[in-house]
CSV table of N, CA, C and O in Angstrom, one decimal:
chain,number,residue,atom,x,y,z
A,1,UNK,N,-13.1,21.7,-16.0
A,1,UNK,CA,-14.0,20.4,-15.7
A,1,UNK,C,-12.8,18.5,-15.4
A,1,UNK,O,-12.7,18.0,-15.5
A,2,UNK,N,-13.2,18.3,-17.7
A,2,UNK,CA,-12.5,17.6,-17.8
A,2,UNK,C,-11.5,17.5,-18.2
A,2,UNK,O,-10.9,16.2,-17.7
A,3,UNK,N,-11.1,18.7,-17.6
A,3,UNK,CA,-9.2,18.7,-17.7
A,3,UNK,C,-8.9,18.1,-16.1
A,3,UNK,O,-8.0,18.0,-17.1
A,4,UNK,N,-9.8,19.1,-15.3
A,4,UNK,CA,-9.1,18.3,-13.9
A,4,UNK,C,-9.4,16.8,-14.2
A,4,UNK,O,-8.2,16.9,-13.8
A,5,UNK,N,-10.8,16.3,-14.1
A,5,UNK,CA,-9.8,15.0,-14.2
A,5,UNK,C,-8.8,13.7,-15.4
A,5,UNK,O,-8.4,13.8,-15.3
A,6,UNK,N,-8.5,14.6,-16.3
A,6,UNK,CA,-7.8,13.8,-17.3
A,6,UNK,C,-6.8,14.8,-16.0
A,6,UNK,O,-5.4,13.4,-16.9
A,7,UNK,N,-6.1,15.6,-15.9
A,7,UNK,CA,-5.1,15.8,-14.5
A,7,UNK,C,-4.9,15.2,-13.8
A,7,UNK,O,-3.8,14.5,-13.9
A,8,UNK,N,-6.4,14.8,-12.9
A,8,UNK,CA,-6.3,13.9,-11.6
A,8,UNK,C,-6.3,11.8,-12.1
A,8,UNK,O,-5.1,11.8,-11.7
A,9,UNK,N,-6.2,11.7,-13.0
A,9,UNK,CA,-6.1,10.5,-14.1
A,9,UNK,C,-5.2,9.8,-14.3
A,9,UNK,O,-3.6,9.6,-14.3
A,10,UNK,N,-3.9,11.3,-15.1
A,10,UNK,CA,-2.9,11.1,-15.1
A,10,UNK,C,-2.0,10.6,-14.4
A,10,UNK,O,-1.0,10.0,-14.2
A,11,UNK,N,-2.2,11.8,-13.0
A,11,UNK,CA,-1.4,11.7,-12.2
A,11,UNK,C,-1.5,10.2,-11.4
A,11,UNK,O,0.2,9.7,-10.9
A,12,UNK,N,-2.1,9.1,-11.5
A,12,UNK,CA,-2.4,8.9,-10.9
A,12,UNK,C,-1.9,7.1,-11.8
A,12,UNK,O,-1.3,6.5,-11.8
A,13,UNK,N,-2.0,7.6,-13.0
A,13,UNK,CA,-1.0,6.7,-14.1
A,13,UNK,C,0.4,6.4,-13.2
A,13,UNK,O,0.7,5.5,-13.5
A,14,UNK,N,0.4,8.2,-12.7
A,14,UNK,CA,2.6,7.5,-13.6
A,14,UNK,C,2.7,7.3,-12.0
A,14,UNK,O,3.3,7.2,-12.0
A,15,UNK,N,2.3,7.8,-10.8
A,15,UNK,CA,2.1,7.2,-9.3
A,15,UNK,C,2.3,5.9,-9.5
A,15,UNK,O,3.1,5.4,-8.5
A,16,UNK,N,1.6,5.3,-10.1
A,16,UNK,CA,2.6,3.4,-9.9
A,16,UNK,C,3.6,3.3,-10.4
A,16,UNK,O,4.2,2.3,-10.5
A,17,UNK,N,3.8,4.3,-11.5
A,17,UNK,CA,5.0,3.6,-12.2
A,17,UNK,C,6.1,3.7,-11.6
A,17,UNK,O,7.9,3.2,-12.2
A,18,UNK,N,6.2,4.3,-10.4
A,18,UNK,CA,7.2,4.8,-9.0
A,18,UNK,C,7.4,3.6,-8.5
A,18,UNK,O,8.3,3.3,-7.8
A,19,UNK,N,6.2,2.0,-8.7
A,19,UNK,CA,5.9,0.6,-7.3
A,19,UNK,C,7.3,0.5,-8.2
A,19,UNK,O,8.2,-0.2,-9.3
A,20,UNK,N,8.0,-0.4,-6.3
A,20,UNK,CA,9.4,-1.1,-7.3
A,20,UNK,C,9.3,-3.3,-7.1
A,20,UNK,O,8.6,-3.6,-6.2
A,21,UNK,N,9.8,-3.2,-7.7
A,21,UNK,CA,9.4,-5.1,-7.4
A,21,UNK,C,10.8,-5.8,-7.5
A,21,UNK,O,11.5,-5.2,-8.9
A,22,UNK,N,10.9,-6.9,-7.2
A,22,UNK,CA,12.1,-7.7,-6.8
A,22,UNK,C,12.0,-8.7,-7.5
A,22,UNK,O,10.8,-9.1,-7.0
A,23,UNK,N,12.8,-8.8,-8.4
A,23,UNK,CA,12.6,-9.9,-9.2
A,23,UNK,C,13.1,-11.0,-7.7
A,23,UNK,O,14.0,-11.5,-8.0
A,24,UNK,N,12.7,-12.1,-8.3
A,24,UNK,CA,13.0,-13.2,-6.7
A,24,UNK,C,13.8,-14.6,-7.3
A,24,UNK,O,14.7,-15.0,-6.7
A,25,UNK,N,13.6,-14.9,-7.9
A,25,UNK,CA,14.6,-15.5,-9.6
A,25,UNK,C,15.8,-15.2,-9.8
A,25,UNK,O,16.6,-15.3,-10.3
A,26,UNK,N,16.7,-14.1,-9.6
A,26,UNK,CA,17.4,-13.2,-10.2
A,26,UNK,C,18.6,-11.7,-9.0
A,26,UNK,O,19.4,-11.4,-8.8
A,27,UNK,N,17.3,-11.7,-8.3
A,27,UNK,CA,17.6,-10.7,-7.1
A,27,UNK,C,19.5,-11.1,-5.9
A,27,UNK,O,18.7,-11.8,-6.3
A,28,UNK,N,19.4,-10.0,-5.7
A,28,UNK,CA,20.6,-10.4,-4.8
A,28,UNK,C,19.7,-10.9,-3.8
A,28,UNK,O,19.3,-9.7,-3.2
A,29,UNK,N,21.4,-10.9,-2.9
A,29,UNK,CA,21.2,-10.6,-1.1
A,29,UNK,C,20.4,-9.7,-0.1
A,29,UNK,O,19.7,-9.0,0.3
A,30,UNK,N,21.5,-8.6,-1.6
A,30,UNK,CA,20.8,-7.1,0.1
A,30,UNK,C,19.8,-7.0,-1.3
A,30,UNK,O,18.6,-5.5,-0.8
A,31,UNK,N,19.0,-7.5,-2.5
A,31,UNK,CA,18.3,-6.5,-3.3
A,31,UNK,C,17.1,-7.1,-2.2
A,31,UNK,O,16.1,-7.0,-1.4
A,32,UNK,N,16.9,-8.1,-2.5
A,32,UNK,CA,16.2,-9.1,-1.1
A,32,UNK,C,15.7,-8.5,0.2
A,32,UNK,O,14.6,-8.4,0.8
A,33,UNK,N,16.7,-8.6,0.7
A,33,UNK,CA,16.6,-8.0,1.8
A,33,UNK,C,15.6,-6.2,1.5
A,33,UNK,O,15.7,-5.7,2.9
A,34,UNK,N,15.5,-5.9,0.9
A,34,UNK,CA,14.9,-3.8,1.0
A,34,UNK,C,13.4,-4.4,1.2
A,34,UNK,O,12.7,-3.6,1.4
A,35,UNK,N,13.3,-5.4,1.0
A,35,UNK,CA,11.5,-5.8,1.5
A,35,UNK,C,11.3,-6.0,3.1
A,35,UNK,O,10.5,-7.0,3.0
A,36,UNK,N,11.7,-5.4,3.6
A,36,UNK,CA,12.2,-5.3,5.1
A,36,UNK,C,10.4,-4.6,5.5
A,36,UNK,O,9.8,-5.6,6.1
A,37,UNK,N,9.7,-3.8,4.4
A,37,UNK,CA,7.1,-4.2,4.7
A,37,UNK,C,7.4,-5.5,4.7
A,37,UNK,O,6.3,-5.9,5.6
A,38,UNK,N,7.6,-6.1,3.9
A,38,UNK,CA,6.8,-7.5,3.6
A,38,UNK,C,7.9,-8.6,5.3
A,38,UNK,O,6.8,-9.7,5.3
A,39,UNK,N,8.7,-8.6,5.7
A,39,UNK,CA,9.4,-9.0,7.0
A,39,UNK,C,10.3,-10.4,6.7
A,39,UNK,O,10.7,-11.3,7.2
A,40,UNK,N,11.3,-9.6,5.2
A,40,UNK,CA,12.2,-10.3,4.5
A,40,UNK,C,13.6,-9.5,5.7
A,40,UNK,O,13.4,-8.7,5.2
A,41,UNK,N,13.9,-11.2,6.7
A,41,UNK,CA,15.1,-10.7,6.4
A,41,UNK,C,16.5,-11.0,6.1
A,41,UNK,O,17.0,-11.4,5.4
A,42,UNK,N,17.8,-10.6,6.6
A,42,UNK,CA,18.7,-11.0,6.0
A,42,UNK,C,18.7,-12.8,6.3
A,42,UNK,O,19.3,-13.2,5.0
A,43,UNK,N,18.6,-13.8,6.9
A,43,UNK,CA,18.8,-14.8,7.2
A,43,UNK,C,17.4,-15.1,5.6
A,43,UNK,O,17.2,-16.7,5.4
A,44,UNK,N,16.2,-14.4,5.9
A,44,UNK,CA,15.3,-15.1,5.0
A,44,UNK,C,15.1,-14.4,3.2
A,44,UNK,O,15.2,-15.9,2.8
A,45,UNK,N,16.2,-13.3,3.7
A,45,UNK,CA,16.8,-13.7,1.9
A,45,UNK,C,17.4,-14.7,1.0
A,45,UNK,O,17.8,-15.0,0.6
A,46,UNK,N,18.8,-14.7,2.2
A,46,UNK,CA,19.8,-15.5,2.3
A,46,UNK,C,18.7,-17.6,1.8
A,46,UNK,O,19.7,-17.5,0.9
A,47,UNK,N,18.4,-17.7,3.2
A,47,UNK,CA,17.6,-18.8,2.6
A,47,UNK,C,16.4,-19.1,0.8
A,47,UNK,O,16.1,-19.8,0.4
A,48,UNK,N,15.8,-17.4,0.7
A,48,UNK,CA,15.7,-17.4,-1.0
A,48,UNK,C,16.9,-18.4,-1.5
A,48,UNK,O,16.1,-18.7,-3.0
A,49,UNK,N,17.8,-17.7,-1.4
A,49,UNK,CA,18.8,-17.6,-2.9
A,49,UNK,C,18.9,-18.9,-2.8
A,49,UNK,O,19.3,-19.9,-3.7
A,50,UNK,N,19.6,-19.5,-1.4
A,50,UNK,CA,20.2,-21.4,-1.2
A,50,UNK,C,18.4,-21.7,-2.1
A,50,UNK,O,18.5,-22.8,-2.0
A,51,UNK,N,17.5,-21.7,-0.9
A,51,UNK,CA,16.2,-22.7,-2.3
A,51,UNK,C,16.1,-22.2,-3.8
A,51,UNK,O,16.2,-23.6,-4.2
A,52,UNK,N,16.6,-21.0,-4.7
A,52,UNK,CA,16.2,-20.8,-5.8
A,52,UNK,C,17.4,-21.8,-7.0
A,52,UNK,O,18.1,-22.1,-7.5
A,53,UNK,N,18.7,-21.5,-5.5
A,53,UNK,CA,19.8,-22.3,-6.0
A,53,UNK,C,19.6,-24.3,-6.4
A,53,UNK,O,20.1,-24.7,-7.4
A,54,UNK,N,19.5,-24.7,-4.7
A,54,UNK,CA,19.3,-25.7,-5.1
A,54,UNK,C,17.3,-26.5,-6.0
A,54,UNK,O,18.1,-27.4,-6.7
A,55,UNK,N,16.4,-25.6,-6.0
A,55,UNK,CA,15.5,-26.1,-6.5
A,55,UNK,C,15.1,-25.7,-7.8
A,55,UNK,O,14.0,-25.7,-9.0
A,56,UNK,N,16.8,-24.6,-8.3
A,56,UNK,CA,16.1,-23.1,-9.5
A,56,UNK,C,14.8,-22.5,-9.5
A,56,UNK,O,14.5,-22.5,-8.8
A,57,UNK,N,14.7,-21.9,-10.6
A,57,UNK,CA,14.0,-20.7,-10.7
A,57,UNK,C,12.3,-21.2,-10.3
A,57,UNK,O,11.6,-22.2,-10.4
A,58,UNK,N,11.9,-20.0,-10.1
A,58,UNK,CA,10.3,-19.9,-9.1
A,58,UNK,C,9.6,-19.9,-10.3
A,58,UNK,O,10.1,-19.0,-11.5
A,59,UNK,N,8.7,-20.6,-10.8
A,59,UNK,CA,7.4,-20.7,-11.9
A,59,UNK,C,6.4,-20.0,-11.2
A,59,UNK,O,6.3,-19.1,-12.5
A,60,UNK,N,6.2,-19.3,-9.8
A,60,UNK,CA,5.4,-18.6,-9.9
A,60,UNK,C,5.3,-17.9,-9.0
A,60,UNK,O,6.2,-18.7,-8.0
A,61,UNK,N,5.0,-16.6,-8.5
A,61,UNK,CA,5.2,-15.2,-7.1
A,61,UNK,C,4.4,-16.2,-5.8
A,61,UNK,O,5.1,-16.7,-4.9
A,62,UNK,N,3.4,-17.1,-6.2
A,62,UNK,CA,3.8,-17.7,-5.0
A,62,UNK,C,4.7,-19.1,-4.8
A,62,UNK,O,4.3,-19.9,-3.5
A,63,UNK,N,4.9,-19.4,-5.8
A,63,UNK,CA,6.4,-20.3,-5.2
A,63,UNK,C,7.1,-19.7,-3.8
A,63,UNK,O,7.6,-20.7,-2.5
A,64,UNK,N,7.3,-18.9,-3.6
A,64,UNK,CA,7.5,-18.5,-2.4
A,64,UNK,C,7.6,-18.8,-1.5
A,64,UNK,O,8.6,-18.9,0.1
A,65,UNK,N,6.0,-19.1,-1.4
A,65,UNK,CA,6.1,-20.3,-0.1
A,65,UNK,C,6.9,-21.4,0.0
A,65,UNK,O,6.9,-22.1,1.5
A,66,UNK,N,7.5,-22.3,-0.7
A,66,UNK,CA,8.2,-22.7,-0.3
A,66,UNK,C,9.5,-22.8,0.1
A,66,UNK,O,9.9,-23.8,0.8
A,67,UNK,N,10.0,-22.0,1.0
A,67,UNK,CA,11.2,-21.9,0.8
A,67,UNK,C,11.4,-21.5,3.2
A,67,UNK,O,10.1,-21.3,3.5
A,68,UNK,N,12.0,-21.9,3.3
A,68,UNK,CA,12.1,-22.4,4.8
A,68,UNK,C,11.9,-21.6,5.6
A,68,UNK,O,12.7,-20.7,5.3
A,69,UNK,N,11.0,-21.0,6.2
A,69,UNK,CA,11.0,-19.1,7.4
A,69,UNK,C,10.1,-18.8,6.6
A,69,UNK,O,9.8,-17.9,7.6
A,70,UNK,N,9.3,-19.4,5.7
A,70,UNK,CA,8.3,-17.8,4.6
A,70,UNK,C,6.8,-18.3,4.1
A,70,UNK,O,6.2,-19.6,3.6
A,71,UNK,N,7.0,-17.8,5.5
A,71,UNK,CA,5.1,-18.2,5.5
A,71,UNK,C,3.9,-17.0,6.2
A,71,UNK,O,4.9,-16.3,7.1
A,72,UNK,N,2.3,-17.7,6.2
A,72,UNK,CA,1.9,-16.8,6.4
A,72,UNK,C,1.8,-16.3,8.0
A,72,UNK,O,1.5,-14.8,8.6
A,73,UNK,N,2.4,-16.5,8.8
A,73,UNK,CA,3.2,-16.7,10.2
A,73,UNK,C,3.9,-15.6,10.8
A,73,UNK,O,4.2,-15.0,12.1
A,74,UNK,N,5.5,-15.4,9.8
A,74,UNK,CA,6.5,-14.8,9.9
A,74,UNK,C,6.9,-14.1,9.3
A,74,UNK,O,7.6,-13.3,9.1
A,75,UNK,N,6.3,-13.4,8.3
A,75,UNK,CA,6.3,-13.1,6.5
A,75,UNK,C,4.1,-12.2,6.3
A,75,UNK,O,3.4,-13.5,6.4
A,76,UNK,N,4.2,-11.1,5.9
A,76,UNK,CA,3.4,-9.9,5.8
A,76,UNK,C,3.5,-11.2,4.3
A,76,UNK,O,3.6,-10.1,3.3
A,77,UNK,N,2.1,-12.3,3.4
A,77,UNK,CA,2.1,-12.3,2.0
A,77,UNK,C,1.7,-11.9,1.3
A,77,UNK,O,2.1,-11.7,0.8
A,78,UNK,N,0.4,-10.9,2.3
A,78,UNK,CA,0.1,-10.2,0.8
A,78,UNK,C,0.6,-8.8,0.4
A,78,UNK,O,1.2,-9.0,-0.6
A,79,UNK,N,2.2,-8.0,1.4
A,79,UNK,CA,2.6,-7.4,1.6
A,79,UNK,C,3.8,-8.4,0.1
A,79,UNK,O,4.2,-7.5,-1.3
A,80,UNK,N,4.4,-9.0,0.3
A,80,UNK,CA,5.6,-9.9,0.1
A,80,UNK,C,4.9,-9.8,-2.0
A,80,UNK,O,5.7,-10.3,-2.6
A,81,UNK,N,3.9,-10.7,-1.5
A,81,UNK,CA,3.5,-10.9,-2.8
A,81,UNK,C,2.6,-9.3,-4.3
A,81,UNK,O,3.2,-10.1,-5.1
A,82,UNK,N,3.1,-8.4,-3.1
A,82,UNK,CA,3.0,-6.6,-4.5
A,82,UNK,C,4.2,-6.8,-4.5
A,82,UNK,O,4.2,-6.1,-6.5
A,83,UNK,N,5.7,-7.0,-3.8
A,83,UNK,CA,6.4,-6.7,-4.1
A,83,UNK,C,7.1,-7.3,-5.0
A,83,UNK,O,8.9,-7.3,-5.1
A,84,UNK,N,7.2,-8.5,-5.3
A,84,UNK,CA,7.7,-9.5,-5.4
A,84,UNK,C,7.3,-10.6,-7.0
A,84,UNK,O,5.9,-10.1,-7.8
A,85,UNK,N,8.2,-10.3,-8.1
A,85,UNK,CA,7.9,-11.0,-8.9
A,85,UNK,C,8.5,-12.2,-9.6
A,85,UNK,O,9.9,-12.4,-9.0
A,86,UNK,N,9.0,-12.6,-10.8
A,86,UNK,CA,9.3,-13.9,-11.6
A,86,UNK,C,10.4,-13.7,-12.5
A,86,UNK,O,10.4,-14.6,-12.9
A,87,UNK,N,9.6,-12.6,-13.6
A,87,UNK,CA,9.9,-11.8,-14.6
A,87,UNK,C,10.7,-11.0,-14.3
A,87,UNK,O,9.8,-10.3,-13.6
A,88,UNK,N,11.1,-10.4,-15.8
A,88,UNK,CA,11.3,-9.5,-15.7
A,88,UNK,C,12.6,-8.0,-15.4
A,88,UNK,O,13.0,-9.3,-14.2
A,89,UNK,N,13.5,-7.4,-14.8
A,89,UNK,CA,14.0,-7.3,-14.2
A,89,UNK,C,14.3,-6.6,-12.8
A,89,UNK,O,13.0,-6.0,-12.2
A,90,UNK,N,14.9,-6.6,-11.7
A,90,UNK,CA,14.5,-5.7,-10.7
A,90,UNK,C,14.5,-4.6,-10.6
A,90,UNK,O,15.6,-3.6,-11.0
A,91,UNK,N,12.9,-3.7,-9.7
A,91,UNK,CA,13.2,-2.9,-10.4
A,91,UNK,C,13.1,-1.5,-8.6
A,91,UNK,O,12.0,-2.0,-8.6
A,92,UNK,N,14.3,-1.3,-8.0
A,92,UNK,CA,13.5,-0.8,-6.7
A,92,UNK,C,13.9,1.0,-6.6
A,92,UNK,O,14.1,1.3,-7.4
A,93,UNK,N,12.8,1.3,-5.7
A,93,UNK,CA,12.7,2.4,-6.5
A,93,UNK,C,13.3,3.0,-5.5
A,93,UNK,O,14.0,2.9,-4.1
A,94,UNK,N,13.8,3.9,-6.4
A,94,UNK,CA,14.9,4.7,-5.5
A,94,UNK,C,14.3,5.7,-4.8
A,94,UNK,O,13.5,6.6,-5.0
A,95,UNK,N,14.8,6.5,-4.1
A,95,UNK,CA,14.4,8.0,-2.7
A,95,UNK,C,15.7,9.4,-3.8
A,95,UNK,O,16.4,8.5,-4.0
A,96,UNK,N,15.1,9.4,-4.4
A,96,UNK,CA,16.3,11.6,-4.7
A,96,UNK,C,16.8,12.2,-3.0
A,96,UNK,O,16.1,12.0,-1.9
A,97,UNK,N,18.1,12.1,-3.5
A,97,UNK,CA,18.8,12.7,-2.8
A,97,UNK,C,18.2,14.3,-2.1
A,97,UNK,O,17.1,15.1,-3.4
A,98,UNK,N,18.2,14.7,-1.3
A,98,UNK,CA,18.2,16.1,-1.1
A,98,UNK,C,18.7,17.3,-1.7
A,98,UNK,O,20.0,17.2,-2.0
A,99,UNK,N,18.2,18.4,-1.5
A,99,UNK,CA,18.1,19.4,-3.0
A,99,UNK,C,19.3,19.6,-2.4
A,99,UNK,O,19.2,20.5,-0.9
A,100,UNK,N,19.8,20.2,-3.0
A,100,UNK,CA,21.5,21.1,-1.9
A,100,UNK,C,21.0,22.7,-2.2
A,100,UNK,O,20.2,23.6,-2.5
A,101,UNK,N,21.6,23.5,-0.8
A,101,UNK,CA,21.2,24.9,-1.0
A,101,UNK,C,22.0,25.3,-1.2
A,101,UNK,O,23.2,25.7,-0.9
């Protein structure tokens, strides 16, 4: 029973490591566009880049709301906050290609 618990706990620990984060301070437009589930479109990705070019680096994740067109009405802010970061590298979730037969 104890071994089963350890195995399950280990699986949960490693399942979180496959999560993707996009650094809004360094991401390219294409990387920002991977945030489609949050509501980031091509034009919103460009707006993020334009904003950081003019205003400088985002200090915290919530600063994303300063970008024109990014608000609770147009974007899923809860999801977006989970998907972005202002530090570290952009880490995109990769999908493994189907196995060859």
